[in-house]
GROMACS .gro file of N, CA and C in nm:
model
  531
    1MET      N    1  -8.163  -1.432   4.954
    1MET     CA    2  -8.255  -1.438   5.067
    1MET      C    3  -8.180  -1.498   5.187
    2PHE      N    4  -8.241  -1.604   5.255
    2PHE     CA    5  -8.178  -1.662   5.372
    2PHE      C    6  -8.138  -1.805   5.344
    3ASP      N    7  -8.028  -1.848   5.401
    3ASP     CA    8  -7.984  -1.987   5.388
    3ASP      C    9  -8.032  -2.064   5.510
    4ILE      N   10  -8.071  -2.190   5.489
    4ILE     CA   11  -8.111  -2.275   5.600
    4ILE      C   12  -7.994  -2.365   5.631
    5LEU      N   13  -7.954  -2.367   5.757
    5LEU     CA   14  -7.834  -2.439   5.798
    5LEU      C   15  -7.871  -2.560   5.881
    6LEU      N   16  -7.793  -2.666   5.864
    6LEU     CA   17  -7.807  -2.787   5.946
    6LEU      C   18  -7.675  -2.816   6.013
    7LEU      N   19  -7.681  -2.863   6.137
    7LEU     CA   20  -7.558  -2.902   6.206
    7LEU      C   21  -7.544  -3.053   6.196
    8THR      N   22  -7.428  -3.099   6.156
    8THR     CA   23  -7.401  -3.242   6.148
    8THR      C   24  -7.359  -3.290   6.285
    9PRO      N   25  -7.354  -3.421   6.308
    9PRO     CA   26  -7.315  -3.471   6.439
    9PRO      C   27  -7.174  -3.428   6.481
   10LEU      N   28  -7.089  -3.394   6.385
   10LEU     CA   29  -6.953  -3.354   6.421
   10LEU      C   30  -6.946  -3.207   6.459
   11GLY      N   31  -7.058  -3.134   6.446
   11GLY     CA   32  -7.057  -2.993   6.483
   11GLY      C   33  -7.027  -2.902   6.367
   12VAL      N   34  -7.002  -2.956   6.247
   12VAL     CA   35  -6.975  -2.873   6.130
   12VAL      C   36  -7.108  -2.848   6.062
   13SER      N   37  -7.138  -2.722   6.027
   13SER     CA   38  -7.268  -2.694   5.966
   13SER      C   39  -7.257  -2.705   5.815
   14ASN      N   40  -7.360  -2.764   5.754
   14ASN     CA   41  -7.367  -2.781   5.609
   14ASN      C   42  -7.481  -2.695   5.556
   15GLN      N   43  -7.463  -2.643   5.436
   15GLN     CA   44  -7.568  -2.562   5.377
   15GLN      C   45  -7.670  -2.658   5.315
   16MET      N   46  -7.800  -2.647   5.359
   16MET     CA   47  -7.902  -2.738   5.310
   16MET      C   48  -7.966  -2.685   5.182
   17ALA      N   49  -8.010  -2.562   5.180
   17ALA     CA   50  -8.074  -2.507   5.061
   17ALA      C   51  -8.055  -2.356   5.061
   18THR      N   52  -8.043  -2.300   4.943
   18THR     CA   53  -8.035  -2.156   4.930
   18THR      C   54  -8.145  -2.111   4.838
   19SER      N   55  -8.172  -1.982   4.835
   19SER     CA   56  -8.278  -1.932   4.751
   19SER      C   57  -8.239  -1.935   4.604
   20SER      N   58  -8.111  -1.942   4.572
   20SER     CA   59  -8.068  -1.940   4.433
   20SER      C   60  -8.050  -2.079   4.374
   21SER      N   61  -8.037  -2.185   4.458
   21SER     CA   62  -8.012  -2.318   4.404
   21SER      C   63  -8.143  -2.391   4.381
   22SER      N   64  -8.148  -2.478   4.281
   22SER     CA   65  -8.268  -2.558   4.258
   22SER      C   66  -8.249  -2.692   4.326
   23ALA      N   67  -8.356  -2.743   4.389
   23ALA     CA   68  -8.344  -2.863   4.472
   23ALA      C   69  -8.324  -2.989   4.389
   24GLY      N   70  -8.383  -2.998   4.271
   24GLY     CA   71  -8.377  -3.123   4.196
   24GLY      C   72  -8.268  -3.127   4.092
   25ALA      N   73  -8.190  -3.023   4.073
   25ALA     CA   74  -8.088  -3.020   3.967
   25ALA      C   75  -7.968  -3.102   4.008
   26ARG      N   76  -7.918  -3.183   3.912
   26ARG     CA   77  -7.796  -3.263   3.936
   26ARG      C   78  -7.692  -3.223   3.834
   27LYS      N   79  -7.570  -3.223   3.879
   27LYS     CA   80  -7.459  -3.189   3.789
   27LYS      C   81  -7.405  -3.316   3.728
   28PRO      N   82  -7.345  -3.309   3.612
   28PRO     CA   83  -7.279  -3.427   3.555
   28PRO      C   84  -7.167  -3.475   3.646
   29ALA      N   85  -7.130  -3.602   3.632
   29ALA     CA   86  -7.030  -3.663   3.720
   29ALA      C   87  -6.895  -3.594   3.711
   30THR      N   88  -6.858  -3.550   3.593
   30THR     CA   89  -6.727  -3.484   3.580
   30THR      C   90  -6.726  -3.353   3.656
   31THR      N   91  -6.836  -3.280   3.650
   31THR     CA   92  -6.841  -3.152   3.722
   31THR      C   93  -6.841  -3.176   3.871
   32ARG      N   94  -6.914  -3.278   3.914
   32ARG     CA   95  -6.920  -3.308   4.057
   32ARG      C   96  -6.781  -3.339   4.111
   33LYS      N   97  -6.704  -3.418   4.039
   33LYS     CA   98  -6.570  -3.452   4.086
   33LYS      C   99  -6.483  -3.328   4.096
   34ASN      N  100  -6.492  -3.243   3.997
   34ASN     CA  101  -6.411  -3.121   3.999
   34ASN      C  102  -6.451  -3.030   4.114
   35THR      N  103  -6.581  -3.018   4.141
   35THR     CA  104  -6.624  -2.927   4.247
   35THR      C  105  -6.584  -2.981   4.383
   36THR      N  106  -6.595  -3.111   4.402
   36THR     CA  107  -6.558  -3.164   4.533
   36THR      C  108  -6.410  -3.149   4.558
   37SER      N  109  -6.329  -3.166   4.455
   37SER     CA  110  -6.186  -3.150   4.477
   37SER      C  111  -6.153  -3.003   4.502
   38ARG      N  112  -6.226  -2.912   4.435
   38ARG     CA  113  -6.201  -2.770   4.459
   38ARG      C  114  -6.251  -2.728   4.597
   39LYS      N  115  -6.363  -2.786   4.641
   39LYS     CA  116  -6.418  -2.747   4.770
   39LYS      C  117  -6.323  -2.783   4.883
   40SER      N  118  -6.258  -2.895   4.871
   40SER     CA  119  -6.171  -2.937   4.980
   40SER      C  120  -6.055  -2.841   4.998
   41THR      N  121  -6.011  -2.779   4.890
   41THR     CA  122  -5.897  -2.688   4.904
   41THR      C  123  -5.944  -2.546   4.934
   42ALA      N  124  -6.063  -2.508   4.881
   42ALA     CA  125  -6.103  -2.368   4.895
   42ALA      C  126  -6.226  -2.353   4.983
   43SER      N  127  -6.259  -2.449   5.067
   43SER     CA  128  -6.381  -2.443   5.146
   43SER      C  129  -6.376  -2.333   5.253
   44THR      N  130  -6.260  -2.294   5.296
   44THR     CA  131  -6.250  -2.194   5.401
   44THR      C  132  -6.268  -2.054   5.346
   45THR      N  133  -6.248  -2.032   5.219
   45THR     CA  134  -6.253  -1.896   5.167
   45THR      C  135  -6.388  -1.858   5.109
   46THR      N  136  -6.469  -1.954   5.057
   46THR     CA  137  -6.594  -1.918   4.989
   46THR      C  138  -6.717  -1.970   5.062
   47SER      N  139  -6.718  -1.976   5.193
   47SER     CA  140  -6.831  -2.027   5.269
   47SER      C  141  -6.935  -1.918   5.288
   48THR      N  142  -7.064  -1.954   5.277
   48THR     CA  143  -7.173  -1.857   5.299
   48THR      C  144  -7.227  -1.869   5.440
   49GLN      N  145  -7.167  -1.952   5.522
   49GLN     CA  146  -7.211  -1.970   5.659
   49GLN      C  147  -7.160  -1.856   5.746
   50PRO      N  148  -7.241  -1.817   5.848
   50PRO     CA  149  -7.193  -1.712   5.938
   50PRO      C  150  -7.071  -1.760   6.016
   51LYS      N  151  -6.973  -1.676   6.023
   51LYS     CA  152  -6.848  -1.716   6.086
   51LYS      C  153  -6.840  -1.672   6.231
   52THR      N  154  -6.897  -1.561   6.264
   52THR     CA  155  -6.885  -1.512   6.401
   52THR      C  156  -7.009  -1.548   6.480
   53ALA      N  157  -6.997  -1.537   6.609
   53ALA     CA  158  -7.109  -1.567   6.698
   53ALA      C  159  -7.222  -1.467   6.677
   54VAL      N  160  -7.188  -1.343   6.646
   54VAL     CA  161  -7.290  -1.240   6.623
   54VAL      C  162  -7.372  -1.274   6.498
   55GLU      N  163  -7.303  -1.319   6.392
   55GLU     CA  164  -7.375  -1.354   6.269
   55GLU      C  165  -7.464  -1.476   6.291
   56GLN      N  166  -7.414  -1.573   6.368
   56GLN     CA  167  -7.495  -1.690   6.399
   56GLN      C  168  -7.618  -1.652   6.481
   57ALA      N  169  -7.602  -1.564   6.577
   57ALA     CA  170  -7.714  -1.517   6.658
   57ALA      C  171  -7.815  -1.442   6.571
   58GLN      N  172  -7.765  -1.365   6.474
   58GLN     CA  173  -7.853  -1.291   6.384
   58GLN      C  174  -7.937  -1.388   6.300
   59VAL      N  175  -7.875  -1.494   6.250
   59VAL     CA  176  -7.947  -1.594   6.170
   59VAL      C  177  -8.054  -1.661   6.255
   60LEU      N  178  -8.020  -1.698   6.378
   60LEU     CA  179  -8.117  -1.761   6.466
   60LEU      C  180  -8.232  -1.666   6.498
   61ALA      N  181  -8.202  -1.539   6.522
   61ALA     CA  182  -8.307  -1.442   6.552
   61ALA      C  183  -8.400  -1.425   6.433
   62GLU      N  184  -8.344  -1.424   6.313
   62GLU     CA  185  -8.428  -1.412   6.192
   62GLU      C  186  -8.520  -1.533   6.180
   63ARG      N  187  -8.469  -1.650   6.208
   63ARG     CA  188  -8.551  -1.771   6.199
   63ARG      C  189  -8.662  -1.768   6.303
   64VAL      N  190  -8.630  -1.721   6.425
   64VAL     CA  191  -8.730  -1.714   6.532
   64VAL      C  192  -8.845  -1.623   6.491
   65VAL      N  193  -8.816  -1.517   6.419
   65VAL     CA  194  -8.920  -1.423   6.376
   65VAL      C  195  -8.993  -1.476   6.253
   66LEU      N  196  -8.921  -1.533   6.158
   66LEU     CA  197  -8.981  -1.569   6.030
   66LEU      C  198  -9.068  -1.695   6.036
   67VAL      N  199  -9.039  -1.790   6.124
   67VAL     CA  200  -9.118  -1.913   6.132
   67VAL      C  201  -9.263  -1.883   6.172
   68PRO      N  202  -9.288  -1.806   6.281
   68PRO     CA  203  -9.429  -1.777   6.314
   68PRO      C  204  -9.499  -1.693   6.207
   69VAL      N  205  -9.425  -1.603   6.143
   69VAL     CA  206  -9.485  -1.522   6.038
   69VAL      C  207  -9.530  -1.612   5.923
   70GLY      N  208  -9.446  -1.704   5.882
   70GLY     CA  209  -9.483  -1.797   5.775
   70GLY      C  210  -9.601  -1.884   5.814
   71ALA      N  211  -9.604  -1.932   5.938
   71ALA     CA  212  -9.715  -2.015   5.984
   71ALA      C  213  -9.845  -1.937   5.986
   72SER      N  214  -9.840  -1.812   6.031
   72SER     CA  215  -9.963  -1.731   6.035
   72SER      C  216 -10.010  -1.699   5.895
   73LEU      N  217  -9.919  -1.676   5.800
   73LEU     CA  218  -9.960  -1.650   5.662
   73LEU      C  219 -10.027  -1.774   5.601
   74LEU      N  220  -9.975  -1.891   5.632
   74LEU     CA  221 -10.034  -2.015   5.584
   74LEU      C  222 -10.175  -2.034   5.642
   75ALA      N  223 -10.191  -2.007   5.772
   75ALA     CA  224 -10.323  -2.018   5.835
   75ALA      C  225 -10.420  -1.917   5.772
   76ARG      N  226 -10.373  -1.795   5.746
   76ARG     CA  227 -10.456  -1.692   5.683
   76ARG      C  228 -10.503  -1.738   5.546
   77ASP      N  229 -10.412  -1.797   5.467
   77ASP     CA  230 -10.450  -1.846   5.334
   77ASP      C  231 -10.558  -1.954   5.343
   78ASN      N  232 -10.546  -2.042   5.442
   78ASN     CA  233 -10.646  -2.147   5.460
   78ASN      C  234 -10.782  -2.088   5.496
   79VAL      N  235 -10.783  -1.989   5.585
   79VAL     CA  236 -10.909  -1.925   5.625
   79VAL      C  237 -10.972  -1.855   5.505
   80VAL      N  238 -10.892  -1.783   5.428
   80VAL     CA  239 -10.944  -1.711   5.312
   80VAL      C  240 -11.005  -1.808   5.212
   81SER      N  241 -10.939  -1.919   5.185
   81SER     CA  242 -10.994  -2.015   5.089
   81SER      C  243 -11.123  -2.077   5.141
   82THR      N  244 -11.132  -2.102   5.271
   82THR     CA  245 -11.255  -2.157   5.329
   82THR      C  246 -11.370  -2.057   5.317
   83VAL      N  247 -11.343  -1.932   5.350
   83VAL     CA  248 -11.446  -1.827   5.342
   83VAL      C  249 -11.491  -1.809   5.197
   84LYS      N  250 -11.397  -1.812   5.104
   84LYS     CA  251 -11.434  -1.800   4.962
   84LYS      C  252 -11.524  -1.915   4.920
   85GLY      N  253 -11.494  -2.036   4.968
   85GLY     CA  254 -11.578  -2.151   4.937
   85GLY      C  255 -11.719  -2.134   4.989
   86PHE      N  256 -11.734  -2.085   5.112
   86PHE     CA  257 -11.867  -2.060   5.168
   86PHE      C  258 -11.938  -1.950   5.092
   87ALA      N  259 -11.863  -1.845   5.056
   87ALA     CA  260 -11.924  -1.731   4.986
   87ALA      C  261 -11.979  -1.774   4.850
   88THR      N  262 -11.908  -1.862   4.780
   88THR     CA  263 -11.960  -1.907   4.651
   88THR      C  264 -12.075  -2.005   4.668
   89LYS      N  265 -12.072  -2.086   4.772
   89LYS     CA  266 -12.176  -2.186   4.793
   89LYS      C  267 -12.307  -2.120   4.838
   90TYR      N  268 -12.299  -2.020   4.923
   90TYR     CA  269 -12.418  -1.957   4.980
   90TYR      C  270 -12.437  -1.815   4.926
   91ARG      N  271 -12.415  -1.799   4.800
   91ARG     CA  272 -12.422  -1.666   4.740
   91ARG      C  273 -12.564  -1.610   4.744
   92THR      N  274 -12.666  -1.694   4.717
   92THR     CA  275 -12.804  -1.647   4.712
   92THR      C  276 -12.885  -1.709   4.824
   93ARG      N  277 -13.003  -1.651   4.848
   93ARG     CA  278 -13.091  -1.703   4.951
   93ARG      C  279 -13.140  -1.843   4.913
   94ALA      N  280 -13.169  -1.861   4.783
   94ALA     CA  281 -13.216  -1.991   4.736
   94ALA      C  282 -13.108  -2.097   4.757
   95GLY      N  283 -12.985  -2.062   4.730
   95GLY     CA  284 -12.875  -2.156   4.751
   95GLY      C  285 -12.861  -2.192   4.898
   96LEU      N  286 -12.874  -2.092   4.985
   96LEU     CA  287 -12.865  -2.116   5.129
   96LEU      C  288 -12.979  -2.207   5.174
   97GLU      N  289 -13.101  -2.179   5.127
   97GLU     CA  290 -13.215  -2.262   5.165
   97GLU      C  291 -13.199  -2.405   5.113
   98ARG      N  292 -13.147  -2.418   4.992
   98ARG     CA  293 -13.123  -2.551   4.936
   98ARG      C  294 -13.025  -2.629   5.024
   99GLU      N  295 -12.918  -2.564   5.065
   99GLU     CA  296 -12.819  -2.631   5.152
   99GLU      C  297 -12.880  -2.667   5.287
  100LEU      N  298 -12.963  -2.575   5.342
  100LEU     CA  299 -13.026  -2.603   5.471
  100LEU      C  300 -13.120  -2.723   5.461
  101LYS      N  301 -13.196  -2.732   5.351
  101LYS     CA  302 -13.285  -2.848   5.330
  101LYS      C  303 -13.203  -2.976   5.318
  102ARG      N  304 -13.091  -2.964   5.250
  102ARG     CA  305 -13.004  -3.081   5.235
  102ARG      C  306 -12.954  -3.128   5.372
  103TYR      N  307 -12.913  -3.032   5.456
  103TYR     CA  308 -12.865  -3.067   5.590
  103TYR      C  309 -12.980  -3.127   5.672
  104GLU      N  310 -13.101  -3.071   5.656
  104GLU     CA  311 -13.215  -3.122   5.730
  104GLU      C  312 -13.247  -3.266   5.688
  105ARG      N  313 -13.246  -3.293   5.558
  105ARG     CA  314 -13.271  -3.429   5.510
  105ARG      C  315 -13.168  -3.526   5.566
  106ARG      N  316 -13.043  -3.481   5.567
  106ARG     CA  317 -12.936  -3.567   5.619
  106ARG      C  318 -12.957  -3.594   5.768
  107GLY      N  319 -13.000  -3.491   5.842
  107GLY     CA  320 -13.028  -3.508   5.984
  107GLY      C  321 -13.143  -3.603   6.009
  108VAL      N  322 -13.251  -3.589   5.927
  108VAL     CA  323 -13.366  -3.678   5.940
  108VAL      C  324 -13.324  -3.822   5.911
  109THR      N  325 -13.246  -3.840   5.807
  109THR     CA  326 -13.198  -3.975   5.773
  109THR      C  327 -13.117  -4.034   5.888
  110ALA      N  328 -13.028  -3.953   5.946
  110ALA     CA  329 -12.945  -4.003   6.057
  110ALA      C  330 -13.032  -4.037   6.178
  111ARG      N  331 -13.134  -3.950   6.207
  111ARG     CA  332 -13.223  -3.976   6.320
  111ARG      C  333 -13.300  -4.105   6.298
  112ASN      N  334 -13.356  -4.123   6.177
  112ASN     CA  335 -13.433  -4.244   6.147
  112ASN      C  336 -13.346  -4.369   6.158
  113ARG      N  337 -13.225  -4.361   6.108
  113ARG     CA  338 -13.133  -4.474   6.117
  113ARG      C  339 -13.105  -4.509   6.263
  114PHE      N  340 -13.085  -4.404   6.345
  114PHE     CA  341 -13.057  -4.426   6.487
  114PHE      C  342 -13.177  -4.489   6.555
  115GLU      N  343 -13.298  -4.437   6.527
  115GLU     CA  344 -13.418  -4.493   6.589
  115GLU      C  345 -13.439  -4.638   6.547
  116ARG      N  346 -13.416  -4.668   6.420
  116ARG     CA  347 -13.428  -4.806   6.371
  116ARG      C  348 -13.331  -4.897   6.445
  117GLN      N  349 -13.209  -4.848   6.461
  117GLN     CA  350 -13.107  -4.928   6.531
  117GLN      C  351 -13.147  -4.951   6.678
  118VAL      N  352 -13.203  -4.847   6.742
  118VAL     CA  353 -13.246  -4.861   6.882
  118VAL      C  354 -13.359  -4.963   6.892
  119ARG      N  355 -13.459  -4.953   6.800
  119ARG     CA  356 -13.571  -5.049   6.802
  119ARG      C  357 -13.520  -5.192   6.781
  120LYS      N  358 -13.429  -5.207   6.686
  120LYS     CA  359 -13.375  -5.340   6.656
  120LYS      C  360 -13.301  -5.396   6.778
  121THR      N  361 -13.222  -5.311   6.843
  121THR     CA  362 -13.146  -5.355   6.960
  121THR      C  363 -13.240  -5.391   7.074
  122ARG      N  364 -13.344  -5.308   7.096
  122ARG     CA  365 -13.440  -5.335   7.203
  122ARG      C  366 -13.514  -5.466   7.176
  123THR      N  367 -13.556  -5.487   7.052
  123THR     CA  368 -13.627  -5.610   7.015
  123THR      C  369 -13.539  -5.732   7.038
  124ARG      N  370 -13.413  -5.722   6.995
  124ARG     CA  371 -13.319  -5.833   7.014
  124ARG      C  372 -13.300  -5.862   7.163
  125PHE      N  373 -13.286  -5.756   7.243
  125PHE     CA  374 -13.266  -5.773   7.387
  125PHE      C  375 -13.388  -5.840   7.450
  126GLU      N  376 -13.509  -5.792   7.414
  126GLU     CA  377 -13.631  -5.850   7.470
  126GLU      C  378 -13.645  -5.996   7.429
  127ARG      N  379 -13.614  -6.029   7.303
  127ARG     CA  380 -13.624  -6.167   7.255
  127ARG      C  381 -13.529  -6.257   7.333
  128GLU      N  382 -13.404  -6.212   7.350
  128GLU     CA  383 -13.307  -6.292   7.426
  128GLU      C  384 -13.351  -6.310   7.570
  129LEU      N  385 -13.410  -6.203   7.628
  129LEU     CA  386 -13.457  -6.211   7.766
  129LEU      C  387 -13.571  -6.313   7.777
  130ARG      N  388 -13.666  -6.310   7.681
  130ARG     CA  389 -13.775  -6.409   7.682
  130ARG      C  390 -13.720  -6.550   7.669
  131GLN      N  391 -13.624  -6.568   7.579
  131GLN     CA  392 -13.566  -6.702   7.559
  131GLN      C  393 -13.499  -6.751   7.686
  132ARG      N  394 -13.426  -6.662   7.753
  132ARG     CA  395 -13.360  -6.702   7.879
  132ARG      C  396 -13.463  -6.738   7.986
  133ARG      N  397 -13.567  -6.654   7.998
  133ARG     CA  398 -13.671  -6.679   8.098
  133ARG      C  399 -13.739  -6.813   8.071
  134THR      N  400 -13.773  -6.840   7.944
  134THR     CA  401 -13.837  -6.966   7.907
  134THR      C  402 -13.747  -7.084   7.940
  135ARG      N  403 -13.619  -7.070   7.908
  135ARG     CA  404 -13.523  -7.177   7.936
  135ARG      C  405 -13.514  -7.204   8.087
  136VAL      N  406 -13.509  -7.096   8.167
  136VAL     CA  407 -13.500  -7.112   8.313
  136VAL      C  408 -13.627  -7.177   8.366
  137GLU      N  409 -13.744  -7.130   8.319
  137GLU     CA  410 -13.870  -7.188   8.365
  137GLU      C  411 -13.879  -7.336   8.329
  138ARG      N  412 -13.838  -7.371   8.206
  138ARG     CA  413 -13.840  -7.511   8.163
  138ARG      C  414 -13.748  -7.595   8.252
  139THR      N  415 -13.629  -7.543   8.279
  139THR     CA  416 -13.533  -7.617   8.363
  139THR      C  417 -13.587  -7.636   8.505
  140VAL      N  418 -13.651  -7.530   8.559
  140VAL     CA  419 -13.707  -7.540   8.694
  140VAL      C  420 -13.819  -7.644   8.697
  141LYS      N  421 -13.908  -7.644   8.595
  141LYS     CA  422 -14.016  -7.744   8.588
  141LYS      C  423 -13.960  -7.884   8.581
  142GLN      N  424 -13.860  -7.904   8.494
  142GLN     CA  425 -13.800  -8.037   8.481
  142GLN      C  426 -13.739  -8.083   8.613
  143ASN      N  427 -13.668  -7.993   8.679
  143ASN     CA  428 -13.605  -8.028   8.806
  143ASN      C  429 -13.710  -8.059   8.913
  144ARG      N  430 -13.823  -7.982   8.914
  144ARG     CA  431 -13.928  -8.005   9.012
  144ARG      C  432 -13.994  -8.142   8.989
  145ARG      N  433 -14.025  -8.171   8.861
  145ARG     CA  434 -14.084  -8.302   8.830
  145ARG      C  435 -13.990  -8.416   8.870
  146ARG      N  436 -13.864  -8.399   8.837
  146ARG     CA  437 -13.765  -8.502   8.872
  146ARG      C  438 -13.758  -8.521   9.023
  147LEU      N  439 -13.757  -8.409   9.098
  147LEU     CA  440 -13.750  -8.416   9.244
  147LEU      C  441 -13.875  -8.483   9.300
  148GLU      N  442 -13.993  -8.445   9.250
  148GLU     CA  443 -14.117  -8.506   9.299
  148GLU      C  444 -14.119  -8.656   9.268
  149ARG      N  445 -14.072  -8.694   9.150
  149ARG     CA  446 -14.065  -8.836   9.114
  149ARG      C  447 -13.973  -8.910   9.210
  150GLU      N  448 -13.857  -8.851   9.237
  150GLU     CA  449 -13.762  -8.915   9.329
  150GLU      C  450 -13.821  -8.927   9.469
  151VAL      N  451 -13.891  -8.822   9.514
  151VAL     CA  452 -13.951  -8.825   9.649
  151VAL      C  453 -14.057  -8.935   9.654
  152ARG      N  454 -14.143  -8.946   9.548
  152ARG     CA  455 -14.245  -9.053   9.544
  152ARG      C  456 -14.179  -9.190   9.548
  153ASN      N  457 -14.072  -9.207   9.469
  153ASN     CA  458 -14.003  -9.337   9.467
  153ASN      C  459 -13.943  -9.371   9.603
  154VAL      N  460 -13.882  -9.271   9.666
  154VAL     CA  461 -13.821  -9.294   9.798
  154VAL      C  462 -13.930  -9.327   9.900
  155ARG      N  463 -14.043  -9.254   9.896
  155ARG     CA  464 -14.153  -9.279   9.989
  155ARG      C  465 -14.209  -9.419   9.967
  156ARG      N  466 -14.228  -9.459   9.840
  156ARG     CA  467 -14.279  -9.592   9.807
  156ARG      C  468 -14.184  -9.699   9.860
  157ASP      N  469 -14.052  -9.677   9.837
  157ASP     CA  470 -13.953  -9.774   9.886
  157ASP      C  471 -13.956  -9.782  10.039
  158LEU      N  472 -13.971  -9.665  10.105
  158LEU     CA  473 -13.977  -9.665  10.252
  158LEU      C  474 -14.102  -9.738  10.301
  159ASP      N  475 -14.215  -9.714  10.236
  159ASP     CA  476 -14.339  -9.783  10.276
  159ASP      C  477 -14.322  -9.934  10.261
  160LYS      N  478 -14.266  -9.975  10.148
  160LYS     CA  479 -14.246 -10.117  10.119
  160LYS      C  480 -14.154 -10.179  10.223
  161GLN      N  481 -14.043 -10.110  10.251
  161GLN     CA  482 -13.946 -10.164  10.347
  161GLN      C  483 -14.005 -10.165  10.488
  162SER      N  484 -14.086 -10.063  10.521
  162SER     CA  485 -14.145 -10.061  10.656
  162SER      C  486 -14.247 -10.173  10.671
  163ARG      N  487 -14.323 -10.205  10.563
  163ARG     CA  488 -14.416 -10.317  10.569
  163ARG      C  489 -14.340 -10.448  10.586
  164VAL      N  490 -14.234 -10.465  10.509
  164VAL     CA  491 -14.154 -10.587  10.520
  164VAL      C  492 -14.096 -10.598  10.661
  165LEU      N  493 -14.047 -10.487  10.713
  165LEU     CA  494 -13.987 -10.488  10.846
  165LEU      C  495 -14.092 -10.517  10.953
  166SER      N  496 -14.208 -10.454  10.943
  166SER     CA  497 -14.312 -10.479  11.045
  166SER      C  498 -14.364 -10.623  11.036
  167ALA      N  499 -14.367 -10.677  10.912
  167ALA     CA  500 -14.410 -10.816  10.899
  167ALA      C  501 -14.307 -10.908  10.966
  168ARG      N  502 -14.185 -10.885  10.953
  168ARG     CA  503 -14.081 -10.967  11.018
  168ARG      C  504 -14.086 -10.953  11.168
  169VAL      N  505 -14.107 -10.827  11.211
  169VAL     CA  506 -14.115 -10.805  11.357
  169VAL      C  507 -14.235 -10.882  11.414
  170GLU      N  508 -14.349 -10.877  11.342
  170GLU     CA  509 -14.465 -10.949  11.388
  170GLU      C  510 -14.439 -11.100  11.391
  171LYS      N  511 -14.371 -11.149  11.289
  171LYS     CA  512 -14.336 -11.291  11.284
  171LYS      C  513 -14.247 -11.328  11.403
  172LEU      N  514 -14.152 -11.245  11.430
  172LEU     CA  515 -14.061 -11.272  11.542
  172LEU      C  516 -14.138 -11.266  11.675
  173LEU      N  517 -14.230 -11.171  11.689
  173LEU     CA  518 -14.304 -11.159  11.812
  173LEU      C  519 -14.402 -11.278  11.827
  174ASN      N  520 -14.461 -11.318  11.715
  174ASN     CA  521 -14.551 -11.434  11.720
  174ASN      C  522 -14.471 -11.562  11.750
  175ALA      N  523 -14.355 -11.571  11.693
  175ALA     CA  524 -14.274 -11.688  11.717
  175ALA      C  525 -14.220 -11.689  11.860
  176ALA      N  526 -14.197 -11.579  11.917
  176ALA     CA  527 -14.143 -11.571  12.053
  176ALA      C  528 -14.257 -11.592  12.155
  177SER      N  529 -14.377 -11.572  12.120
  177SER     CA  530 -14.484 -11.588  12.219
  177SER      C  531 -14.543 -11.720  12.211
   0.00000   0.00000   0.00000
């Protein structure tokens, strides 16, 4: 079939996988040593990589065509399996109605849950608003009482001091006359 090629940072291409090799197979250590020593001497004669620019261009052109084809076949398989699943699930009218009732129950449950959550949130908001209003009203009443008390005390002190002052003035006027 086709070989998939990778370019290393040095610009030398290595064969990654072929259609005839198995990905998980490992050779014994003695065989590996022999093959690596043989490859170093005979690597130029038995390479499966394209040697000319035309062959390299041909490999790239094949990849450009085959990648979208493979992707579209994979998408087609997914669509077919989905349609088969629906076809088996909704084979009869009774099955379809059963599924529709199931979806309706699920929708009703979701709606009820949402309404419950909205009511709970609204109740919490109204309760917090009442608590804030009560707190503000209480604070305003306390401040008003405190202010009125202070005003009464100041007025009482002023009256007392004005009486004391007028009594002294009268004493001074009586003493001067």
